[in-house]
Amino acid sequence: MTPHRPSGGDRNGAPAASAARPDRAGTRLNLLITLVCVVAIAGLWLATLQRIESERAQAVAAAMESNANLAIAFEQQVFRTLKAAEQVAAFVRERYLQQGSGINLRQWVEHGVIRETMFTIISVVDESGEIVSSSLATGRVNYADREFFQSQRDSAQDELFVSRPVLGRVSGRWQIPMSLRISRPDGGFGGVVVMSVDPANFTDFYRQADLGSQGLLELTGLDGIVRGRKIGGESMFGLEAAGLTWFQRRAAASMGDFMDGGDAVDGVKRIVSYRSMAGYPLMVTVGTAYADELAPVLQRRSTYLAMAGSATAALLVFAGMLMLVLARQRAAADALQASEALFRATFHQAAVGIAHIAPDGRILGANEKFCLMLGYGSDELRARTVFELSDTDRRDEERQFLSVLLSARSPVFSPEIEKTYCRKDGSILWVNEGLSVVRDARGRPDFLVVVTQDITARKDLEARLSHDALHDALTGLPNRVMFLDRLARVLESARRHGELAAVLYIDLDGFKAVNDNHGHAAGDALLQQVARRLEGCVRAEDTVSRFGGDEFGIVLAKLTKAQDCEAVALKIINALATLFELEAAAVSISASVGAAVFPAHGDDTAALVAYADSSMYAAKNSGKNRFSWEPLASDAAR
């Protein structure tokens, strides 16, 4: 717009009045430009700060979810270690009760009868605390004053006791003793089987998990003593846990996630996830340094602030220039051209995918990043609609979403979503997508701007961590954690509808011989075939799980009668009796199956699993390759 200039006036001041009018109009326009500039800058900084906070919250949430999954995996590793200790201790105890003081643990270890290398020493201790037999040369050593001995002596429970770290009297090294009570036939105390583990063994999981240089991994007893802690490359144990935030929080919630300031440890702020272990007075804790998790976010924060500062400076300069060149239409045109050039450069060189979409879904244009993400050329994309690139099952849903977005004058929901596209090669692309509507002068939708960020790697990692935490790596079957969760759900439904449910506990007969004669690779292949046959013996609503080793469990839901459980068990025994064709050779095995029916044999998961386990051992002790409803006599007496 060309400003009006008065061409003349009379001597009585008319020229001055004529000149004042455009000056006042110019002043009002300058004030309007200033106001718009201030509002724009305020909006820009508000949007920038909201984006920074949103990314920080997302990063913290993602870290908490990742740490929670790692805590589950760490819990499973500790659980396997403790179960291995229970099995070895029970085996040694049984042999000791049969052979008495003639048992030779050192010879067993040398001949490979006991193969667990995690135990630094295994000993049988009589009721007075004297070592009867040990896997190491010990001399005369008495353990009557040790916590693991006194705890088993004073308790009649047949449970593994995990002691606090002590300095070994035989090895001379710090160890964590684990003991199992030996009971005489009359029920009196007959001593203990004790085995020791290096505290660092419990934190070996640190090498598998990427916790960063200041990550934290900890196993703590509910007695308030740390069994093992690893921070970076430093290992610790035997510390007091009463002042630890996660130990204090456990009293109110058995698991949780939170931000810890690190005051009770080393002053490092961490994102922490903790879990109490089922069946053991222990808890696991996983933590990653807040600075490590937020490093990418903080880096982008600096970029956003720099961009916002640059944009603010640009707005101020633009406003000043605009106020100076209001009298020159060409200057305004030049400024517009510069703005268009800046947009084109930003559009094509952006680090995220950007596309313009017509209201009917046609792709009007896309930048190079968007083309690379989907594997199409620019011309190929313009020949397609955005719906054709979406998942077939969700096209109608996306059409409806786009219709709602276009009809809303001001969106009542967040236009930023996570969705999938189909790449040209058929693979799936996960993106975080933001949409905004550009309207014409009449307020009608002209086109949409779609901004996409590739999050496929994060989605793949989340899916992998979620699957690995709940499934057995070898067979792909649900693990014990998922088995117990499914069993709890089945029992809840059975209680609500007055139905029957059952647990089958399966142990393979002859599996050890296959491992010994044909190698572990053949044993692994056999376990995989066994898993497939077990899945073929049950219905879709039932759950087949591998507990570890050659032990499996099955949850049978919605039984019509208790005898259905026996029918499934016999079907399994027959299926596993058929010859297995392995690469090394054709082998045959059998199975001992124990069962427990809800509610006849128990009202909760622990009781049913324990009953089925004992029934399985009864079947094995009765000659193997059979099914049993009844537990071992010793278990039934208890």
Short mmCIF file of C-alpha atoms in Angstrom, two decimals, residues 54 88 110 123 160 189 282 366 567 574 584:
data_model
loop_
_atom_site.label_atom_id
_atom_site.label_comp_id
_atom_site.label_asym_id
_atom_site.label_seq_id
_atom_site.Cartn_x
_atom_site.Cartn_y
_atom_site.Cartn_z
CA SER A 54 5.84 -33.19 26.08
CA VAL A 88 20.32 -78.87 43.69
CA GLU A 110 34.23 -83.59 39.76
CA SER A 123 27.99 -78.49 51.82
CA LEU A 160 15.03 -71.94 50.55
CA PHE A 189 15.92 -80.84 62.70
CA LEU A 282 13.45 -60.32 47.92
CA ALA A 366 5.81 -34.40 -0.08
CA ALA A 567 -8.40 -87.22 29.48
CA ASN A 574 0.31 -90.72 24.32
CA ALA A 584 21.05 -86.38 15.41
#
